[in-house]
Tab-separated table of C-alpha atoms in Angstrom:
chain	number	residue	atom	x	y	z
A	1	UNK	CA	111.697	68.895	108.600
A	2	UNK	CA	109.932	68.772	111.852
A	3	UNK	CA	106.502	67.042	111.740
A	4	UNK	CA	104.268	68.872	113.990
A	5	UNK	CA	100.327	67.597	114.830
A	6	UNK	CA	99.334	69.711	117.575
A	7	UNK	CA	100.194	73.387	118.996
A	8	UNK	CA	101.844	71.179	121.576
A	9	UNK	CA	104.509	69.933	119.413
A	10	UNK	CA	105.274	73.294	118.082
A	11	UNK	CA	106.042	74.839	121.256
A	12	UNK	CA	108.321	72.006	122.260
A	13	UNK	CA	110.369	72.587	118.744
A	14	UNK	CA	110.216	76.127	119.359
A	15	UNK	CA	111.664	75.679	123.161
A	16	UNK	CA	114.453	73.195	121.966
A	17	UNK	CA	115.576	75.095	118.753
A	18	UNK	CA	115.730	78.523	121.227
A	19	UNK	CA	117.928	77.091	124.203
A	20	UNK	CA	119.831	75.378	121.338
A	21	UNK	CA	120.429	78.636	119.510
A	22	UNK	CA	121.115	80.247	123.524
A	23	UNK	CA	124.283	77.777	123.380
A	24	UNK	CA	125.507	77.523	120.389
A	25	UNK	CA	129.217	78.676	119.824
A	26	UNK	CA	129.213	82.205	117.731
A	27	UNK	CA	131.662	82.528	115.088
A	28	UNK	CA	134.652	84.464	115.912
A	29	UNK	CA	134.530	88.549	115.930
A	30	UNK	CA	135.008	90.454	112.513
A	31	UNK	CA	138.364	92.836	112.598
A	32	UNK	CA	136.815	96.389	111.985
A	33	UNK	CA	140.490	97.054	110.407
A	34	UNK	CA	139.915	94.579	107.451
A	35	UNK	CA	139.353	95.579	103.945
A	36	UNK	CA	136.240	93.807	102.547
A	37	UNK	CA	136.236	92.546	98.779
A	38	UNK	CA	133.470	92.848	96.369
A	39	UNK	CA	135.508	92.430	93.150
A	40	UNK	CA	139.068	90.513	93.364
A	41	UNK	CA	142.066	92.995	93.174
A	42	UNK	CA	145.888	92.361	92.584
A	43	UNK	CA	147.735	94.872	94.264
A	44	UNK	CA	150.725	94.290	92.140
A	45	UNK	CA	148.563	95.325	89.266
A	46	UNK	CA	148.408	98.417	90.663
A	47	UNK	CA	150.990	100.925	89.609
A	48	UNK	CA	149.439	104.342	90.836
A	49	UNK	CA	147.339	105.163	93.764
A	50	UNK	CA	144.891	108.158	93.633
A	51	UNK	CA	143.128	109.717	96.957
A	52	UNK	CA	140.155	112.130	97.570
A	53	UNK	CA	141.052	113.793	101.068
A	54	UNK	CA	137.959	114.678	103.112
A	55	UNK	CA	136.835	111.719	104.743
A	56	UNK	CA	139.498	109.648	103.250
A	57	UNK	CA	142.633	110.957	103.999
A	58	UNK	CA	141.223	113.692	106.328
A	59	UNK	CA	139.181	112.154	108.766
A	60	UNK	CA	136.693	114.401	111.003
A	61	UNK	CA	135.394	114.910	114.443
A	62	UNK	CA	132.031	115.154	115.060
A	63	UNK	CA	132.211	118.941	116.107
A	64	UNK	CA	133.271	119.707	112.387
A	65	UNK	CA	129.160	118.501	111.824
A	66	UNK	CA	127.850	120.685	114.236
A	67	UNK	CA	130.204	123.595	112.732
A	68	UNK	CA	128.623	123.120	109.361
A	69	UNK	CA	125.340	123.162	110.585
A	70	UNK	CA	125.792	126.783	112.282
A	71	UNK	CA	127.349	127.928	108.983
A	72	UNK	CA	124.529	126.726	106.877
A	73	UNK	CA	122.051	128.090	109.532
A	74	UNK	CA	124.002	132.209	109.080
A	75	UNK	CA	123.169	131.460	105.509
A	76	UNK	CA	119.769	131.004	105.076
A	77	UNK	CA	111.030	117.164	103.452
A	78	UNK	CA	110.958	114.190	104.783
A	79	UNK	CA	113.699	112.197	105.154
A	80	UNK	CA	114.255	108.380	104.706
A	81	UNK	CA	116.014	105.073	104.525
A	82	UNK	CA	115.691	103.019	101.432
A	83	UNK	CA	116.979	99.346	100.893
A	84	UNK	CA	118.222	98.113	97.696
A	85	UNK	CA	114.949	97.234	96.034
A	86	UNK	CA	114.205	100.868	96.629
A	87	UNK	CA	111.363	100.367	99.487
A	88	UNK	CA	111.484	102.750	102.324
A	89	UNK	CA	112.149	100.986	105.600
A	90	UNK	CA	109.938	100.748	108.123
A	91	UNK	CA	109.988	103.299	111.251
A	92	UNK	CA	112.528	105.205	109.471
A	93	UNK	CA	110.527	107.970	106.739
A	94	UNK	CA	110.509	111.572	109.141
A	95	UNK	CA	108.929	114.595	108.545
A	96	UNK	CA	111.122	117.231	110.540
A	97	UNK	CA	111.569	115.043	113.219
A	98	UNK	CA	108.204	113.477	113.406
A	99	UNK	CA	108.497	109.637	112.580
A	100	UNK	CA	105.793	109.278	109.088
A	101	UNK	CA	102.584	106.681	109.847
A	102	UNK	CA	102.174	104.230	107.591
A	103	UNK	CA	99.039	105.762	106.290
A	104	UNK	CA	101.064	109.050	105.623
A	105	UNK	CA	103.575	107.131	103.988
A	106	UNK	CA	101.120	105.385	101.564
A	107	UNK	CA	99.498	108.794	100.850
A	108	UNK	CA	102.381	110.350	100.393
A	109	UNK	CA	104.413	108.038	97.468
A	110	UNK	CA	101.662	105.701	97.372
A	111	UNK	CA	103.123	102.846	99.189
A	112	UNK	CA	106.695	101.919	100.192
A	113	UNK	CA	108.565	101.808	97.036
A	114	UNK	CA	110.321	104.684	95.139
A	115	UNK	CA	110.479	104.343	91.896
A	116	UNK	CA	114.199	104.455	90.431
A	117	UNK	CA	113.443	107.044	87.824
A	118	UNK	CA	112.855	109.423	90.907
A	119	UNK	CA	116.487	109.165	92.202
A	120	UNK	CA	118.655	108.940	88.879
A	121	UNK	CA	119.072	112.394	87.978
A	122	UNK	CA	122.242	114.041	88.732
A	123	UNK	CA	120.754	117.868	88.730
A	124	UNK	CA	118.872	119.737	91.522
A	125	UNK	CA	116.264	120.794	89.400
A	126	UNK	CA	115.255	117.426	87.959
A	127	UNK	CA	115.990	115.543	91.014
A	128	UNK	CA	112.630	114.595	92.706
A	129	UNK	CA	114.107	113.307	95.532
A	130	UNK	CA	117.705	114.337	97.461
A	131	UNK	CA	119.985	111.665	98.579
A	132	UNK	CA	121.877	111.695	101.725
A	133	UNK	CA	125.121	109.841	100.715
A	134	UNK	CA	128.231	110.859	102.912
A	135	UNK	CA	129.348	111.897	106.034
A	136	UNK	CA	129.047	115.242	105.057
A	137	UNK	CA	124.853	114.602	104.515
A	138	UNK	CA	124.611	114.533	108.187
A	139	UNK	CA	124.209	118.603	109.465
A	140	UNK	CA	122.794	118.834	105.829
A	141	UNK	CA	119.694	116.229	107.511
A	142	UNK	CA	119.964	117.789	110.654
A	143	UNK	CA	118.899	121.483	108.807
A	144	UNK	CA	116.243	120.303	106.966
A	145	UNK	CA	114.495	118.167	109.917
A	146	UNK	CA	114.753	121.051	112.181
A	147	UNK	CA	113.283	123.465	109.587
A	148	UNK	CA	110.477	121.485	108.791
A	149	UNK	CA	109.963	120.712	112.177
A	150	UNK	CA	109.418	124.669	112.624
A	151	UNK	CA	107.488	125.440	109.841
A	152	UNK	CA	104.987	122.135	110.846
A	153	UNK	CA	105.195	123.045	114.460
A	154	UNK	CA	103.946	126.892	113.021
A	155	UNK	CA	101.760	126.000	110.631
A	156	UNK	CA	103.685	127.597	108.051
A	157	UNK	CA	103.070	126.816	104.175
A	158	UNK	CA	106.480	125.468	102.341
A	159	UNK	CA	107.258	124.024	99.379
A	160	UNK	CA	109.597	120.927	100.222
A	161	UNK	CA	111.594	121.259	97.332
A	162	UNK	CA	112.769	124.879	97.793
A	163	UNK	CA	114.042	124.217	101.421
A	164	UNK	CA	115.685	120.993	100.059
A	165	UNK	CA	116.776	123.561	96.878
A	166	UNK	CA	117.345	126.142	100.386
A	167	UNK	CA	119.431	124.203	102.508
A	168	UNK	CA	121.951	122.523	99.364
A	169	UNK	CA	122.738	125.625	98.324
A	170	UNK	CA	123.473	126.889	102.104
A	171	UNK	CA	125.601	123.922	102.316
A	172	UNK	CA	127.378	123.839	98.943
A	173	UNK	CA	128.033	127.548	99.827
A	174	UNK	CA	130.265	126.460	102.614
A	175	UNK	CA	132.491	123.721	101.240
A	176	UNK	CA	132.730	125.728	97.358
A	177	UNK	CA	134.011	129.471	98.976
A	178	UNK	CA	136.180	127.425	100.968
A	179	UNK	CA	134.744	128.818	104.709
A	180	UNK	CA	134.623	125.335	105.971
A	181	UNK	CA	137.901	124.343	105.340
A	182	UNK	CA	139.216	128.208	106.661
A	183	UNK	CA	137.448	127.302	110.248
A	184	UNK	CA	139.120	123.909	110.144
A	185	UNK	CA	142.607	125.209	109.589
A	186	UNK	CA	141.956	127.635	112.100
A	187	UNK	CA	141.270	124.842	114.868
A	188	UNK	CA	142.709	121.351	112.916
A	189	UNK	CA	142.814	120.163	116.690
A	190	UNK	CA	139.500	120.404	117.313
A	191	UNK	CA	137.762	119.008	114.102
A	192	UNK	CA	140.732	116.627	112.777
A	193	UNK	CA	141.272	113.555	113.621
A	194	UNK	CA	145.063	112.324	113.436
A	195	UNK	CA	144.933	109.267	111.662
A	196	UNK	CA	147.623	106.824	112.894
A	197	UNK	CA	149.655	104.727	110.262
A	198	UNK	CA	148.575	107.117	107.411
A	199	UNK	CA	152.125	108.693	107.059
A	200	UNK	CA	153.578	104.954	107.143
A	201	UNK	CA	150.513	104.157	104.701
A	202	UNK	CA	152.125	106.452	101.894
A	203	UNK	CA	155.998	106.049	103.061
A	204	UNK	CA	155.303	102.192	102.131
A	205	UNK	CA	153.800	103.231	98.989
A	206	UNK	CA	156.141	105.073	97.760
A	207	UNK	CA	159.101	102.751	99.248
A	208	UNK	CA	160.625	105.605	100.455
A	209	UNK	CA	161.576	107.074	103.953
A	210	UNK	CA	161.072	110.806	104.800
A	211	UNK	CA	161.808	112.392	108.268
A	212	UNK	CA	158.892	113.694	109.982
A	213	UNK	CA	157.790	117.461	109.635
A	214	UNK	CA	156.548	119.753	106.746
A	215	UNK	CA	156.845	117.696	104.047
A	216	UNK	CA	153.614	115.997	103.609
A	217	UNK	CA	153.710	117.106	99.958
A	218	UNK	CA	156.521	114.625	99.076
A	219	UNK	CA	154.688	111.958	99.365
A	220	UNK	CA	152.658	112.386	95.986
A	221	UNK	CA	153.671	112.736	92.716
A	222	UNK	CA	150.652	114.756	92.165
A	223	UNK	CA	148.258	117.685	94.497
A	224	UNK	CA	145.436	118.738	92.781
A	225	UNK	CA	143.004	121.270	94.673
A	226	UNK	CA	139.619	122.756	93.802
A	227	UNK	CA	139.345	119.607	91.803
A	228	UNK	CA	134.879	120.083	92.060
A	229	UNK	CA	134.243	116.792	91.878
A	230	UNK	CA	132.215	114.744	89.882
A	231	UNK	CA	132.625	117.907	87.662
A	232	UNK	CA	136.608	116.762	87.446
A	233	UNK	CA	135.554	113.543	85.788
A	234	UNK	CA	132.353	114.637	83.727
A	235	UNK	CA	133.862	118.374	81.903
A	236	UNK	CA	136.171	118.188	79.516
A	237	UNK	CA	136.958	121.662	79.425
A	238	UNK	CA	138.030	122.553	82.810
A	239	UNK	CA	141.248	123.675	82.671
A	240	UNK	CA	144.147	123.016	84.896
A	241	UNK	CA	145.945	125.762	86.707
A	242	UNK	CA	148.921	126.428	89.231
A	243	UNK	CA	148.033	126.897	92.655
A	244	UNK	CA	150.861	128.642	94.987
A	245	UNK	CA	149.934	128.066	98.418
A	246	UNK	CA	152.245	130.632	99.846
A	247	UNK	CA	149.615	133.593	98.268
A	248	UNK	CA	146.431	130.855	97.733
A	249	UNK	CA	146.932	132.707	93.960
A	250	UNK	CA	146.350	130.995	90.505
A	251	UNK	CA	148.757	131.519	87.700
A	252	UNK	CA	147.708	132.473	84.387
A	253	UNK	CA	150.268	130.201	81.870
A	254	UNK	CA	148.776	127.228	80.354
A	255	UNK	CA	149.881	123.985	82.329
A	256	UNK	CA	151.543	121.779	80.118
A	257	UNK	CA	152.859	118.927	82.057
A	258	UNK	CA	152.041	117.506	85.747
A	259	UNK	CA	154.591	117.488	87.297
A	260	UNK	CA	155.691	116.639	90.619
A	261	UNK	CA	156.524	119.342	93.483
A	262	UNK	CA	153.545	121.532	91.773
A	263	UNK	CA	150.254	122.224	93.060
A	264	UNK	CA	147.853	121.909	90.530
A	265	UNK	CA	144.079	123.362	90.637
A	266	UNK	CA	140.750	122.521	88.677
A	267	UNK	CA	141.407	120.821	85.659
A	268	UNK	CA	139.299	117.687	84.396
A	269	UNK	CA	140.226	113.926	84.217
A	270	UNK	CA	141.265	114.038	80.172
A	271	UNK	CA	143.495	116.751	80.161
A	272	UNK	CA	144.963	114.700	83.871
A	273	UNK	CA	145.498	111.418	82.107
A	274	UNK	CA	147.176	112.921	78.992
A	275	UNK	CA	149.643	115.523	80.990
A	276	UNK	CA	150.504	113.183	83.555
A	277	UNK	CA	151.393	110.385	80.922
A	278	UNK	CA	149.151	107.687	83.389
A	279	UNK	CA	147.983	104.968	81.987
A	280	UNK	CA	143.948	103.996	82.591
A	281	UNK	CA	145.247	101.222	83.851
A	282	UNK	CA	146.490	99.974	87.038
A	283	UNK	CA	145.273	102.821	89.089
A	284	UNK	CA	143.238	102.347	92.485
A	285	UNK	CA	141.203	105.575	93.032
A	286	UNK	CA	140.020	105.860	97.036
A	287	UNK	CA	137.282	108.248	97.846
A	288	UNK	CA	134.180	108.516	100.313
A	289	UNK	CA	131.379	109.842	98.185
A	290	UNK	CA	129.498	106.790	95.878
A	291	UNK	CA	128.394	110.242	93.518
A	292	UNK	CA	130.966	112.246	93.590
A	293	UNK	CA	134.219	110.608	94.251
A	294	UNK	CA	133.714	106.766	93.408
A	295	UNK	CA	131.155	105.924	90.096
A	296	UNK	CA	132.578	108.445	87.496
A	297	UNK	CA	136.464	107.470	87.251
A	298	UNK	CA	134.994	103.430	87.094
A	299	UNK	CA	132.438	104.244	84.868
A	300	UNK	CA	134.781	106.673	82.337
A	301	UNK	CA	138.542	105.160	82.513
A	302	UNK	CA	137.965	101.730	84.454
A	303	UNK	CA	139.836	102.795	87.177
A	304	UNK	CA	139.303	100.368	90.079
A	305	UNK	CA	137.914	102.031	93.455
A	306	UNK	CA	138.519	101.520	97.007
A	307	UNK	CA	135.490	102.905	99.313
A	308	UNK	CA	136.613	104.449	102.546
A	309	UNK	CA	133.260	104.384	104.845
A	310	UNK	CA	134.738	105.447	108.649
A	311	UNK	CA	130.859	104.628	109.988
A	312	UNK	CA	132.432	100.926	109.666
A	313	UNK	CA	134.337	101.031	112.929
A	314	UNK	CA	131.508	101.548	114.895
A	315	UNK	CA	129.141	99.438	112.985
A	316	UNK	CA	131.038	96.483	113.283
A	317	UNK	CA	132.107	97.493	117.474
A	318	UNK	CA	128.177	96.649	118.358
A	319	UNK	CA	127.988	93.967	115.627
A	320	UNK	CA	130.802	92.537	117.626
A	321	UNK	CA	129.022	92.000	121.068
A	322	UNK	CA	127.894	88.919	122.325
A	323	UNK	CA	124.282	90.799	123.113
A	324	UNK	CA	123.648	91.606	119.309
A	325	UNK	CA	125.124	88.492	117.055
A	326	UNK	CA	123.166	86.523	120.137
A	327	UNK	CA	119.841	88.416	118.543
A	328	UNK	CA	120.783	87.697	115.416
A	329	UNK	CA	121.753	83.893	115.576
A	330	UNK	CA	118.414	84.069	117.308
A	331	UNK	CA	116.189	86.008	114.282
A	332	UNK	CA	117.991	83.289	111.671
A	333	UNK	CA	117.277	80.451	113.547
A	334	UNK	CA	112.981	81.739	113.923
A	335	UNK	CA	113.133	82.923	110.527
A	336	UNK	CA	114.026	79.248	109.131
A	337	UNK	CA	111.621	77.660	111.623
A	338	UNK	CA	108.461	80.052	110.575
A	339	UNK	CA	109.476	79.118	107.080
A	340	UNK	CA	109.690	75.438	107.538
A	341	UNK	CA	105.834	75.826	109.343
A	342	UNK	CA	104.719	77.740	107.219
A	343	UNK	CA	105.272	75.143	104.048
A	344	UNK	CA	102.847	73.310	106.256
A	345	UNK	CA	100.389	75.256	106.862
A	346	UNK	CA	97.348	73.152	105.402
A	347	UNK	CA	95.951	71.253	108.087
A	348	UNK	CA	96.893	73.648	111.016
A	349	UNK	CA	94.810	74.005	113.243
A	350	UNK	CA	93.438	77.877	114.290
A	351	UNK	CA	95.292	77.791	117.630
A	352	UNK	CA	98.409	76.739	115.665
A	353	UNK	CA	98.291	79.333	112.950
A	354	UNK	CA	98.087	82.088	115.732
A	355	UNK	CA	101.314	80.582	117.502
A	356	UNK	CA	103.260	81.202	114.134
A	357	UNK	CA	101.404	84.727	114.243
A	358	UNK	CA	102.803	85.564	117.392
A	359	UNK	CA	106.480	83.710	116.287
A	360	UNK	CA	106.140	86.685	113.448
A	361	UNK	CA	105.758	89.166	115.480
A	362	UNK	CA	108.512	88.006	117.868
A	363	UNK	CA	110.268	88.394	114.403
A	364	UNK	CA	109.778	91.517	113.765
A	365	UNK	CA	110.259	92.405	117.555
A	366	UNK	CA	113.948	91.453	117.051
A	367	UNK	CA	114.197	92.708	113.724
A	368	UNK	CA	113.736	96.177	115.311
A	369	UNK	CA	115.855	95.557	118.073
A	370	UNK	CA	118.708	94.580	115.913
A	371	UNK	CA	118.262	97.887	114.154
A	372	UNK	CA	118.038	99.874	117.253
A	373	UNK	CA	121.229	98.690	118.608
A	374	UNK	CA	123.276	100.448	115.526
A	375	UNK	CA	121.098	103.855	115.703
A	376	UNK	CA	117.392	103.999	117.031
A	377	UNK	CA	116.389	106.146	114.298
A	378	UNK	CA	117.380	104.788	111.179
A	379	UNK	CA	119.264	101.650	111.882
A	380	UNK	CA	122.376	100.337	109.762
A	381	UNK	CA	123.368	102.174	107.269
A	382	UNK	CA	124.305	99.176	105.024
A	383	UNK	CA	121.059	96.922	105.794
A	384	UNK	CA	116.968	97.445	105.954
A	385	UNK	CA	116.402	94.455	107.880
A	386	UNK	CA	117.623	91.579	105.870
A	387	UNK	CA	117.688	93.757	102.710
A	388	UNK	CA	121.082	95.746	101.547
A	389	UNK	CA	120.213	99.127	102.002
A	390	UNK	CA	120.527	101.568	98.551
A	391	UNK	CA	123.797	103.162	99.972
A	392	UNK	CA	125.067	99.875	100.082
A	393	UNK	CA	123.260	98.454	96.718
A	394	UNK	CA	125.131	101.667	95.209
A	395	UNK	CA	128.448	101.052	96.580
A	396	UNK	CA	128.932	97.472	95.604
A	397	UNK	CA	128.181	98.268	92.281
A	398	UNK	CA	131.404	100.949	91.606
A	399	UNK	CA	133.991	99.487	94.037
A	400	UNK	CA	136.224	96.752	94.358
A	401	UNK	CA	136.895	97.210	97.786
A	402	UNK	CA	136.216	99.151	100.980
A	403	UNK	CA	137.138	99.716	104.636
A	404	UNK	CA	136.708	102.015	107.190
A	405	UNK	CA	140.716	103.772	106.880
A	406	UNK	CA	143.476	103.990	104.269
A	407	UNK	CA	145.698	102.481	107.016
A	408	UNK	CA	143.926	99.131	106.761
A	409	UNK	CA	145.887	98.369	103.763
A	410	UNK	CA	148.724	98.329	105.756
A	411	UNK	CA	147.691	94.912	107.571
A	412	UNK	CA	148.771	93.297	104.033
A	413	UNK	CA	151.431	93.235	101.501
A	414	UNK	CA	152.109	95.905	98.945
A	415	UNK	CA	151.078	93.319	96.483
A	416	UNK	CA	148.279	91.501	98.040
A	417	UNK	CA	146.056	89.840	96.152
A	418	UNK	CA	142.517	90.444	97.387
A	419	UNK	CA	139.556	87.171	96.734
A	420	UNK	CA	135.491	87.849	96.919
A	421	UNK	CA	133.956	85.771	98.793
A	422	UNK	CA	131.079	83.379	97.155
A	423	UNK	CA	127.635	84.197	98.364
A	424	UNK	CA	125.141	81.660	97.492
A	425	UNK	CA	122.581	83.138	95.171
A	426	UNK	CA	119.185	82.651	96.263
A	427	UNK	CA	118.895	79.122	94.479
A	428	UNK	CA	121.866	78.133	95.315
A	429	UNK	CA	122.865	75.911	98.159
A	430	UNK	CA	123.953	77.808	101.578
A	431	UNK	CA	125.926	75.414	103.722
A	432	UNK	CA	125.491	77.725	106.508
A	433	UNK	CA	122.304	78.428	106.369
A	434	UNK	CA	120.550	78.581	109.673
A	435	UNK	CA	118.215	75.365	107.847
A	436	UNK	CA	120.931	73.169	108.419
A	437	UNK	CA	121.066	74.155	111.830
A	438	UNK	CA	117.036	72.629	112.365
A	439	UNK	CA	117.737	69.851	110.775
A	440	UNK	CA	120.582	68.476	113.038
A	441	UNK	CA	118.260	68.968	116.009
């Protein structure tokens, strides 16, 4: 604890701490290609593997986005970034593509936070409030920003939840009658991205060596299409069906049995477990979507989940660069030294209780900087400042672990054992906490 009697003093404490923080040695770079723990997992617990494929095993080029958004467009709200605790973050609520005043924002949901009984429900109808989850969400933000941005630029009357209702459907329209996935296979070049490692990947799974060509469909012991998820996990009564590729026809006979060399379509996760004969055990499920693809198979059968989230890669890139973990050494270091003034702040003088104004602000300054560097309109997708964002909040609850590819997994053994790290809770002890750093000054 620094003992400061004049604004003097806590300039010169602010000056030392800052060309301190300037030189100290930053901790090595984080490998984008790691997988990242939030609940330990045995791999050699693990006896069956289970994939979603876009986004996961099908990764995308950003032309695929731009495709969707001119389908959805033929066919034919304000938008936000919340953090765990459900308050919107600063700088980030839009209305088309108008960035929301704080006075609009407190007129509009009366004050920052959203209450959770807004976002629960699962339907359209009794949803008050659409979340933006996946990869996928991104021409669905883009339509909706640019529509309200033309009926606010025309002074045009609209209900927010019928262009929200509008839009969904628009896009749901494209990925359900399968005209998406008929312009990809008509250019896989242009809006596919080949994923290296991910034939290796299964090859190693499967401890088994295939040469290279048209036989992609080896490497499972199960294909499921049209599977609608969540609808796979939640109905009981959707029933399985063959699918023959050669004629994209269904077959009328009652499946049976999965079986292996069969392409299976619909069905529901019951009726999966008991004609495959897998256990609810010992399965890791991978998927992209926390809704759809990741919090029903936990939730129902205790399967454990592995998140793919490709927005990672880049993430971590800038995170990586001298320029922004300088800024953020920088914003730890102030943060702990307003904090340690502030628990002093009888007796301060006026003059000195402005200087820690203005060190707040210098806060904040860098705060926003920080946020800029990973996108200048709604920051990291994983943090609101210091706060988890709610995509993230929602994703540590239903996996085990994530990454940004499949392939990671093949930086460790087939039967790798995978630790959490220990975060200190907030009363617990943090022997890295930038307040150790002031008091070895």
């Amino acid at each position: 604890m620094h003992n400061v009697k004049n604004e003097s003093n806590l300039w010169d404490i602010y000056s030392k701490v800052k060309m301190k923080a300037l030189k100290y040695p930053l901790p090595p770079p984080i490998d984008n290609r790691m997988v990242f723990v939030n609940n330990e997992l045995d791999l050699s617990e693990i006896d069956v593997y289970g994939f979603d494929y876009d986004y996961t095993l099908a990764i995308y080029r950003k032309a695929l986005n731009s495709a969707i958004y001119e389908m959805a467009l033929k066919r034919m709200i304000s938008a936000f970034k919340m953090d765990a605790f459900c308050n919107i973050q600063k700088g980030t609520a839009h209305r088309g593509k108008k960035i929301l005043s704080e006075d609009d924002i407190n007129s509009i949901y009366n004050g920052h936070h959203i209450p959770q009984h807004y976002l629960k429900f699962s339907s359209l109808e009794s949803k008050r409030m659409g979340q933006l989850l996946d990869l996928f969400s991104l021409p669905e933000i883009g339509l909706l920003s640019n529509v309200i941005e033309y009926f606010e630029n025309n002074s045009i009357p609209y209900n927010s939840l019928s262009i929200l209702h509008d839009v969904r459907t628009a896009t749901g329209q494209i990925h359900s009658t399968g005209e998406m996935h008929h312009a990809i296979l008509k250019n896989t070049d242009k809006f596919i991205k080949r994923l290296p490692g991910l034939r290796q990947f299964f090859e190693r799974l499967m401890r088994m060596r295939y040469l290279l060509g048209e036989d992609w469909q080896k490497l499972f012991n199960c294909i499921i299409v049209q599977a609608k998820k969540p609808n796979f996990f939640r109905n009981r009564y959707r029933q399985f069906r063959i699918y023959w590729p050669e004629s994209g026809m269904l077959a009328w006979e009652k499946v049976t049995k999965i079986e292996r060399g069969i392409i299976y379509a619909g069905g529901n996760l019951e009726d999966f477990l008991q004609l495959s004969g897998i256990s609810n055990k010992g399965v890791l499920y991978f998927g992209d979507h926390v809704s759809y693809d990741l919090a029903e198979p936990t939730r129902r059968v205790g399967w454990r989940i592995a998140a793919i989230v490709p927005e990672l890669t880049k993430e971590i890139r800038i995170q990586n660069s001298d320029e922004y973990r300088r800024k953020l050494l920088w914003l730890q270091v102030l943060t702990s030294l307003i904090d340690e003034q502030c628990s002093e702040e009888a007796g301060k003088s006026v003059r000195m209780r402005e200087i820690l104004r203005n060190w707040c602000a210098e806060r904040q300054r860098v705060r926003d900087e920080l946020e800029i560097f990973l996108n200048p309109h709604f920051g990291s997708i994983f943090r609101c400042y210091h706060n988890p964002s709610y995509f993230l909040m929602r994703l540590l609850r239903v996996t085990d672990v994530y990454m940004a590819k499949v392939t990671s997994l093949l930086q460790y053994d087939i039967e790798h054992t995978f630790f959490a790290s220990r975060w200190p809770l907030p009363h617990e002890a943090d022997l890295c906490h930038p307040a150790h750093f002031l008091k070895h000054l």
